[in-house]
Coordinates of C-alpha atoms in Angstrom, one line a residue:
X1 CA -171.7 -113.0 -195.3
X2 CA -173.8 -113.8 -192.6
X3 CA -172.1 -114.1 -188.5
X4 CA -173.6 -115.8 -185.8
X5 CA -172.1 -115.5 -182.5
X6 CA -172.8 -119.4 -180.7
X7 CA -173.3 -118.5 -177.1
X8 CA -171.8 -121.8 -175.7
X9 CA -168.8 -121.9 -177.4
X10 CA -168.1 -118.2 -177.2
X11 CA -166.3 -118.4 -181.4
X12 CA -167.4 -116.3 -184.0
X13 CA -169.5 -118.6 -186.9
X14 CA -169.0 -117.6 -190.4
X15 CA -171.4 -119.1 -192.4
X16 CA -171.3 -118.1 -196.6
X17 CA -174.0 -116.0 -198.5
X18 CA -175.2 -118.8 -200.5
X19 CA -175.5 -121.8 -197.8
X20 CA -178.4 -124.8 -197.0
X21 CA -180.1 -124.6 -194.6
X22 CA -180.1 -128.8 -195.0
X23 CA -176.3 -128.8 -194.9
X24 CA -175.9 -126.3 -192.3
X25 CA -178.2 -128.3 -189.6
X26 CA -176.1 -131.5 -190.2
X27 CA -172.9 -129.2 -189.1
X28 CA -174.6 -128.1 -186.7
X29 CA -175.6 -131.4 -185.0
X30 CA -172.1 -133.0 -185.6
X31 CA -170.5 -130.3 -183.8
X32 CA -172.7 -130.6 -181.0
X33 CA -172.2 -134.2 -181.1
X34 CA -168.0 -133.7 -180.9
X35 CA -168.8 -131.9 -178.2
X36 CA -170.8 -134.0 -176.1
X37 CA -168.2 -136.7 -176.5
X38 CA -165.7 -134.3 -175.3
X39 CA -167.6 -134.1 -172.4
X40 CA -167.9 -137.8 -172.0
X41 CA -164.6 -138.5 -172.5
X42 CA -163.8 -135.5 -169.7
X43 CA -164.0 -137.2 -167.1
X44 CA -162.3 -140.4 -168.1
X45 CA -158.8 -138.2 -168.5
X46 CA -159.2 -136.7 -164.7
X47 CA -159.3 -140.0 -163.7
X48 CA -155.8 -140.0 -164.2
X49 CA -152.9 -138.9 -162.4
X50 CA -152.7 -135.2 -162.6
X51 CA -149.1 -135.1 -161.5
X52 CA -148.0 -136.5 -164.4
X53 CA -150.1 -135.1 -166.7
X54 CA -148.9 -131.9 -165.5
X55 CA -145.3 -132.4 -166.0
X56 CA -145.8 -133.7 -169.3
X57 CA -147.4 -130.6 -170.5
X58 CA -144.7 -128.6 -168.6
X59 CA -142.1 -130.4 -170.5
X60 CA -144.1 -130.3 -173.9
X61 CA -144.6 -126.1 -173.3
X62 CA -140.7 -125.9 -172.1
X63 CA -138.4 -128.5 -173.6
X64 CA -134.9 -126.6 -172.5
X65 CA -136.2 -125.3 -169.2
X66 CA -134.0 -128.3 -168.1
X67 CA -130.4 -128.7 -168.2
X68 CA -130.3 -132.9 -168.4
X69 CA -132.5 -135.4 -168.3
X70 CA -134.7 -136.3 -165.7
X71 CA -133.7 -139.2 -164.1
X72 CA -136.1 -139.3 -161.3
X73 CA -137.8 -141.9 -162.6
X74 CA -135.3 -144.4 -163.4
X75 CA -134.4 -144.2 -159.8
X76 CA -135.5 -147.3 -157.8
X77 CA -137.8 -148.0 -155.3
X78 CA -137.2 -148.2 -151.9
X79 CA -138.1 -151.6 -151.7
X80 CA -135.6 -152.6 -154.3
X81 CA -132.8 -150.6 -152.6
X82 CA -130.1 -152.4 -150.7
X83 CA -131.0 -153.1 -147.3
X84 CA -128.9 -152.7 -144.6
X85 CA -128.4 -156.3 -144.0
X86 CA -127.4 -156.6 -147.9
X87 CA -124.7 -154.1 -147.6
X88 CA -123.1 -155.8 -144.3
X89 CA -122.9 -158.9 -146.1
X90 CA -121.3 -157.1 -149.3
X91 CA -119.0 -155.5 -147.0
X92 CA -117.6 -158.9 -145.5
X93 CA -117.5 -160.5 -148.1
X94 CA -115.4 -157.7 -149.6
X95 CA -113.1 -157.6 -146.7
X96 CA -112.0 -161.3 -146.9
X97 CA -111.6 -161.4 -150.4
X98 CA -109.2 -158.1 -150.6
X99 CA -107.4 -159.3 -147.3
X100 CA -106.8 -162.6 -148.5
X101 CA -105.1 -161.1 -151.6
X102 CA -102.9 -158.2 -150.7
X103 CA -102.2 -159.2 -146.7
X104 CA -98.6 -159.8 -147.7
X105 CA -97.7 -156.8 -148.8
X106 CA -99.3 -155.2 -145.8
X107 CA -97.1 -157.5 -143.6
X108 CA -94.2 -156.2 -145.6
X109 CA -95.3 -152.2 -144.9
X110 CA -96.1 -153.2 -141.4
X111 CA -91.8 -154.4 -141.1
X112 CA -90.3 -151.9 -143.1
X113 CA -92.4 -148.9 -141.0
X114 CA -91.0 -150.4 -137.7
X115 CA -87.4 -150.7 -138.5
X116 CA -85.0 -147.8 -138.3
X117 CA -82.9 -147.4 -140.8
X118 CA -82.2 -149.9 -143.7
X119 CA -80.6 -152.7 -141.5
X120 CA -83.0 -155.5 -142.4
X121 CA -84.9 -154.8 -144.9
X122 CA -83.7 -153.1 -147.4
X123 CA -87.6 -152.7 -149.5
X124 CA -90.7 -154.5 -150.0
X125 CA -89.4 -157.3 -152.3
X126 CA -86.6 -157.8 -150.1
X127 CA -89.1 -157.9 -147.1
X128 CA -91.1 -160.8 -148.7
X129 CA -88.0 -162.7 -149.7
X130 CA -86.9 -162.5 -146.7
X131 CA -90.0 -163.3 -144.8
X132 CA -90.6 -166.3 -147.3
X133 CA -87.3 -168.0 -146.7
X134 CA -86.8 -167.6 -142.9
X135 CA -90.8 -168.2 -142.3
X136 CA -92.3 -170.2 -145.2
X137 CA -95.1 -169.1 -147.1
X138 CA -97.4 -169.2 -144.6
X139 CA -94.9 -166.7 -142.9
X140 CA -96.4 -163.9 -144.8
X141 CA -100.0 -164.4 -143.3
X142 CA -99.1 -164.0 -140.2
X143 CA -101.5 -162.4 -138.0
X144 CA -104.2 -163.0 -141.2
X145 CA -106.3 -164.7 -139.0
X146 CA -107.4 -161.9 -136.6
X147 CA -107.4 -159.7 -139.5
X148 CA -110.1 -161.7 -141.5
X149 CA -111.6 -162.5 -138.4
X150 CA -112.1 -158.7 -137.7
X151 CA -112.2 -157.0 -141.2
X152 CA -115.5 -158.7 -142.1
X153 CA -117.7 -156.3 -139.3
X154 CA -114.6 -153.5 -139.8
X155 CA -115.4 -153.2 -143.6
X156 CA -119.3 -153.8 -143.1
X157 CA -119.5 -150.6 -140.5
X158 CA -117.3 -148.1 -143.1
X159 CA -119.6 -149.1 -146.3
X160 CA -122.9 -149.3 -144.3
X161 CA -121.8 -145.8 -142.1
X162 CA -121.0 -144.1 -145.1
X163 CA -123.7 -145.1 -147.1
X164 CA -125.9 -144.2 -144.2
X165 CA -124.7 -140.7 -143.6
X166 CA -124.8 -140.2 -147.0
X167 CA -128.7 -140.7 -147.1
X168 CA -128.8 -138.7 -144.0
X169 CA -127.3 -136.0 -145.1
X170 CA -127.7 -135.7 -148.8
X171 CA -131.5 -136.1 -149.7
X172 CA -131.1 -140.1 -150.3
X173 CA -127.6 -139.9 -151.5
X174 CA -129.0 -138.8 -155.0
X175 CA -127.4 -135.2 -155.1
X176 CA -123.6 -134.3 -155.5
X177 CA -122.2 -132.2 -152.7
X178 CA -118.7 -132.5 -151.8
X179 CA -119.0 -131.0 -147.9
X180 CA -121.7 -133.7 -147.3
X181 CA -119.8 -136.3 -148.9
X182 CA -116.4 -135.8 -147.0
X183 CA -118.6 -135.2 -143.5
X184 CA -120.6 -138.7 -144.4
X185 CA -116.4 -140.1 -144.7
X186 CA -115.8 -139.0 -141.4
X187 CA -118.9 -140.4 -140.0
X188 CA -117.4 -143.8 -142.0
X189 CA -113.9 -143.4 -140.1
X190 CA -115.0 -142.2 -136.7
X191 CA -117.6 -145.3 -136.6
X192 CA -115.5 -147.8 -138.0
X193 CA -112.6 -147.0 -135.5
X194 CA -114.3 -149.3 -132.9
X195 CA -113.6 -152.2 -134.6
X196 CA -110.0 -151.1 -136.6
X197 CA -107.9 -150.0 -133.2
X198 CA -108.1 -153.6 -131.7
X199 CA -107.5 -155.4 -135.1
X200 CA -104.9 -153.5 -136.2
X201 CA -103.2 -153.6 -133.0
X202 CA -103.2 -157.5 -132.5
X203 CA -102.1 -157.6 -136.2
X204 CA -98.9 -155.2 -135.6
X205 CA -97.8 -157.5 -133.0
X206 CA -98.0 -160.6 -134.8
X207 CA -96.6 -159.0 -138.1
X208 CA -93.3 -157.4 -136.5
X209 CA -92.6 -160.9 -134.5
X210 CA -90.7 -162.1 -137.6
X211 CA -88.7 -158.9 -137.6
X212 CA -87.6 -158.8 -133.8
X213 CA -86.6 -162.5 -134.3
X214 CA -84.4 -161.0 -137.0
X215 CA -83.5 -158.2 -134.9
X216 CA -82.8 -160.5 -131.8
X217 CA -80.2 -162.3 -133.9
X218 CA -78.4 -159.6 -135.3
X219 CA -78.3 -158.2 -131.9
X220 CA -76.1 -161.4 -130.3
X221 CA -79.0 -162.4 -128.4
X222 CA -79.0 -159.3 -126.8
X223 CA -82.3 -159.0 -124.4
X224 CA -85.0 -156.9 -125.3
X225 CA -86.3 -153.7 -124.0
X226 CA -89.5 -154.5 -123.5
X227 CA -90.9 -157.7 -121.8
X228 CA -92.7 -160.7 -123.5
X229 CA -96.6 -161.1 -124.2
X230 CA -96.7 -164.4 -122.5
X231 CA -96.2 -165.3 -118.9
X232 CA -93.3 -167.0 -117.7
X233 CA -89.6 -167.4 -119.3
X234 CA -90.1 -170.6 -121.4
X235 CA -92.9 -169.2 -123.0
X236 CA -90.7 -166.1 -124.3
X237 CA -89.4 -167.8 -127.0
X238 CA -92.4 -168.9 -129.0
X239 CA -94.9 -167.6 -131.5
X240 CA -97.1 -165.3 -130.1
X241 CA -100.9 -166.2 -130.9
X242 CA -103.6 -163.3 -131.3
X243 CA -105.7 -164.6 -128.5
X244 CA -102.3 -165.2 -125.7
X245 CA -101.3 -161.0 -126.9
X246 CA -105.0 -160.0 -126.1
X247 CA -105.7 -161.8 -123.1
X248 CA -102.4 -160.4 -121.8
X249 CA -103.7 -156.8 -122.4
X250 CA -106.6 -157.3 -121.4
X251 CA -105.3 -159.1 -117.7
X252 CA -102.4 -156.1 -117.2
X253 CA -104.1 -152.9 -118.4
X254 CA -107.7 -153.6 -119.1
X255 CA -109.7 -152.8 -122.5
X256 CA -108.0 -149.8 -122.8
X257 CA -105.2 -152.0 -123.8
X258 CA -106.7 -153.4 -127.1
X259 CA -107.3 -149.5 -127.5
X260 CA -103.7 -148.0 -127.2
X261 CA -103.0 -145.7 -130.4
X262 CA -106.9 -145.1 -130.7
X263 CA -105.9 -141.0 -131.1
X264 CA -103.3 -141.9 -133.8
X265 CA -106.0 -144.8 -135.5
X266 CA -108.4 -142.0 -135.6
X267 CA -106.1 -139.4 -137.1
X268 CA -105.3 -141.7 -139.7
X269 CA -109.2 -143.3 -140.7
X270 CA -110.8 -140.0 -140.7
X271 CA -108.2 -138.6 -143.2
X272 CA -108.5 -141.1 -145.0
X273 CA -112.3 -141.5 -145.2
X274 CA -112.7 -137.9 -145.9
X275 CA -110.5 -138.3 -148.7
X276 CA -111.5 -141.5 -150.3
X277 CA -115.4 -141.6 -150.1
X278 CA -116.0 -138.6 -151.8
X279 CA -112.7 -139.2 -154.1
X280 CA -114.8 -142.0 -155.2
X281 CA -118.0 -141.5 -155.1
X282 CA -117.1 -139.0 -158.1
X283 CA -115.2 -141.5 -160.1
X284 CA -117.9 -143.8 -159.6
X285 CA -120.4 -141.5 -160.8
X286 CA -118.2 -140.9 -164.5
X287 CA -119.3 -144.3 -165.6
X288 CA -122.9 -144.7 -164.5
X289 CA -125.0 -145.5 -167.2
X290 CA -129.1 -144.0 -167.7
X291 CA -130.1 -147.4 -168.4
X292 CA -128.7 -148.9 -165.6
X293 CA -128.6 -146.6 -162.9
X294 CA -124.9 -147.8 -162.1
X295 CA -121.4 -148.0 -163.0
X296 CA -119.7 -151.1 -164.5
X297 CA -117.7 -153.5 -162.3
X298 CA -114.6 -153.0 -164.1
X299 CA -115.4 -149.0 -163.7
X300 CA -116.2 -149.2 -160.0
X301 CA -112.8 -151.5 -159.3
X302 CA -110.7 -149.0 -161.1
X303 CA -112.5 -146.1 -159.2
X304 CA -112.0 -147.4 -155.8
X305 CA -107.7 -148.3 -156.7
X306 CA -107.6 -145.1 -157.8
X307 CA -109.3 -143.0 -154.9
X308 CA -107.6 -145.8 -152.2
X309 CA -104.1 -145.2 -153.8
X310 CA -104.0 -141.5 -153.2
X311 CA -106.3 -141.7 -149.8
X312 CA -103.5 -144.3 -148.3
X313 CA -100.7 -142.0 -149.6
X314 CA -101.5 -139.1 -148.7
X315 CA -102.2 -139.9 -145.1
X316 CA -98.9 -142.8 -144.8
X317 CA -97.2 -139.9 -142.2
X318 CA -100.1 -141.0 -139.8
X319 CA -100.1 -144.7 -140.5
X320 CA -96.5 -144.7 -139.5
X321 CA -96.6 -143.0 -136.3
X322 CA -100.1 -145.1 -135.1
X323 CA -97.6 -148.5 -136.0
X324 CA -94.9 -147.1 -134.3
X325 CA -97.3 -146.3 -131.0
X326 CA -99.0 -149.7 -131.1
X327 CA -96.0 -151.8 -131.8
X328 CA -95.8 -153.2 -128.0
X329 CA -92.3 -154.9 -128.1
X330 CA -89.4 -153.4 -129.5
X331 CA -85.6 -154.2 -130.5
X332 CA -82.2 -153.1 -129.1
X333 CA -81.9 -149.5 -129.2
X334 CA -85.6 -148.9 -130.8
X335 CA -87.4 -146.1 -129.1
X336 CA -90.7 -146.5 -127.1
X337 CA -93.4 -143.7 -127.1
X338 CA -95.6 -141.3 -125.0
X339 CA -97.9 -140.2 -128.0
X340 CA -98.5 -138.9 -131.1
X341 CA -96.3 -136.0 -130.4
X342 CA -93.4 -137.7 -128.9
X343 CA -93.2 -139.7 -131.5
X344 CA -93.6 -137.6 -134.2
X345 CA -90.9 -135.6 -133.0
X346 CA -88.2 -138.5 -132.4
X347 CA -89.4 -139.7 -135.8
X348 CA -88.0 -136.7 -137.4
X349 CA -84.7 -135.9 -135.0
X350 CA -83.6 -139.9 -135.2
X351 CA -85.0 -140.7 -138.8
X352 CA -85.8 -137.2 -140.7
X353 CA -88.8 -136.6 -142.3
X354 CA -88.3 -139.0 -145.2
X355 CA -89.5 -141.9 -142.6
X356 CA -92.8 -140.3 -142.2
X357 CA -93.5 -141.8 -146.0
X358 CA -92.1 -145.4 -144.9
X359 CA -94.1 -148.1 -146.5
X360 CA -96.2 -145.6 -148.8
X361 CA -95.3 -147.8 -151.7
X362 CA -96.8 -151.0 -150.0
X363 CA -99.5 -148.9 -147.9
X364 CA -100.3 -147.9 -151.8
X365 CA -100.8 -151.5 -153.3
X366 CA -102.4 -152.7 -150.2
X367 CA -105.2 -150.2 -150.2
X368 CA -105.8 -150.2 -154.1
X369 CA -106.6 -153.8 -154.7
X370 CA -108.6 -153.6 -151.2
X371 CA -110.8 -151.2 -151.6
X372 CA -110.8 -152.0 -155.9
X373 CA -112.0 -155.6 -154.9
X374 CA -114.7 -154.2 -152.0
X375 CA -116.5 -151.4 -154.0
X376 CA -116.3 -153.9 -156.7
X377 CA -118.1 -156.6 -154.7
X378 CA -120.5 -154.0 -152.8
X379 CA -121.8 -152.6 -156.3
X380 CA -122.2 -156.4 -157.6
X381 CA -124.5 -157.0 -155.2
X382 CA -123.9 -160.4 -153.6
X383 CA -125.4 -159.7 -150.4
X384 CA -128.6 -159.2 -152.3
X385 CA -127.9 -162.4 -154.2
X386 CA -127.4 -164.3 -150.9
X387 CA -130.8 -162.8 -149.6
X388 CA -132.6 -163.5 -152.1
X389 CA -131.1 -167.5 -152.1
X390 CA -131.9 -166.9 -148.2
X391 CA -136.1 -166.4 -149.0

């Protein structure tokens, strides 16, 4: 055999013993033609992106370098993320629709936390019975309208907030990390706070008038402890209204009126937050699908009941002392408090420590449809919908 060494290709040419000369100078040329439309073709392929080139041949050399997919690419563009805008909206529309449908039974955990003992109420059935018959039906939404009035920016600034500190602190909210998660919860409760404190203390006063009434008329008529909302005697006797109860704080003790129990309201939301967002966010995650890029509404529902159900449990001790502290008027022989600590500690000497779980059942069925129905909503994506009818 004859070798050649080809000086441009630096590979070793075997030709056989017994070869043309004819057939070996066609080889020759077609070879160097393959090559020369190599070349041409060269620069066509750096035309193209190089990054992804590059990770394709990474992939192709190392197939199990990685331990699941990469998703990166199914994730959307910024343009076609939720603005913030979008996720206010969702979070309204959230809020009325889950306050609409479970404000009863908060109206119910609202009486039964305020009473002492069993002497009215004797549970949360017997509480809307009771309500229903002495009040109507329209009974049980009382104090519904400042509490749709208010929950529509209350619920915007905890799903906005958290989604934003989630972005903020977790690389776009793409990675799992559970300290991130519960710090971008208590971002959620400390922010929402602002709106929560003066709803929930216009609604406590509405909600308990049915009870005192009650209370007033077990009591003989006695005269109560504390004084009335309104102005003047005549004006004892009827309903108090949301905007008579919050110009009356606002005349005697300023805005830090609408803000009394803002310690215990905080003590309660950031618990709760902390507890629920990443609670969620976790459960959530079990049913996102590759396609999609998101859970299922029936998964996202059932993930927010479940994470609101054990979130409002678990912090009911700190719901009942911030009613308790912002319930302004009070019956015959019902305490008034100082603070957190004072009442905390009468709490347990008059009532033991069983009364620090009052209302956890109803506190428990309010919360799980709420927060079911709004995660529900925000992961539809109506406020898109609406924005894009809007264009």
């Amino acid at each position: 055999m004859k070798i050649d060494s080809h000086s441009s290709s630096h590979s070793a040419v075997i030709w056989p013993v017994s070869w043309h000369p004819e057939k070996a100078e066609g080889s020759l040329l077609k070879a160097e033609s393959r090559k020369q439309t190599s070349h041409l073709l060269q620069p066509a392929i750096s035309r193209e992106e190089p990054t992804a080139c590059a990770g394709t041949h990474q992939q192709s050399l190392a197939p199990g370098r990685m331990s699941k997919p990469d998703l990166s690419h199914s994730v959307p563009p910024s343009s076609s993320r939720p603005s913030v805008t979008a996720k206010l909206i969702n979070g309204g529309v959230a809020g009325l629709v889950g306050v609409t449908c479970v404000f009863p039974i908060d109206l119910a955990k609202t009486r039964l936390q305020n009473q002492h003992g069993k002497d009215i109420y004797k549970g949360m059935i017997d509480c809307l019975m009771k309500t229903a018959r002495a009040e109507g039906f329209l009974g049980m939404y009382r104090g519904a309208a400042v509490n749709l009035t208010l929950v529509t920016p209350e619920k915007a600034i905890k799903l906005a907030a958290n989604d934003f500190f989630r972005q903020l602190l977790m690389e776009d909210g793409m990675q799992r990390n559970l300290k991130m998660e519960m710090l971008a919860g208590c971002g959620a409760g400390i922010c929402q706070v602002v709106v929560t404190c003066p709803m929930e203390m216009l609604k406590i006063q509405l909600q308990d008038a049915g009870r005192l009434a009650v209370h007033r008329q077990g009591s003989a008529s006695a005269p109560s402890s504390s004084r009335s909302y309104t102005t003047g005697s005549a004006s004892a006797h009827k309903r108090p209204s949301a905007s008579l109860i919050a110009w009356e704080l606002l005349r005697t003790q300023g805005l830090a009126g609408l803000y009394k129990g803002l310690g215990a309201t905080l003590l309660r939301d950031i618990p709760f937050s902390i507890i629920y967002f990443p609670l969620f966010a976790n459960l959530n995650n079990l049913g996102v699908t590759e396609s999609t890029g998101k859970a299922s509404f029936a998964h996202s529902f059932m993930s927010g009941c479940t994470a609101g159900s054990v979130a409002a449990v678990a912090v009911t001790p700190l719901d009942v002392l911030k009613t308790r502290i912002q319930t302004l008027k009070k019956g015959l022989g019902e305490d008034s408090y100082s603070g957190i600590t004072d009442c905390a500690r009468k709490l347990w000497i008059q009532e033991g420590p069983s009364a620090l779980m009052k209302g956890a059942g109803c506190r428990a069925l309010v919360i799980a449809p709420l927060f079911g129905i709004a995660q529900g909503v925000y992961f539809i994506g109506i406020g898109e919908r609406i924005l894009k009818c809007c264009e």
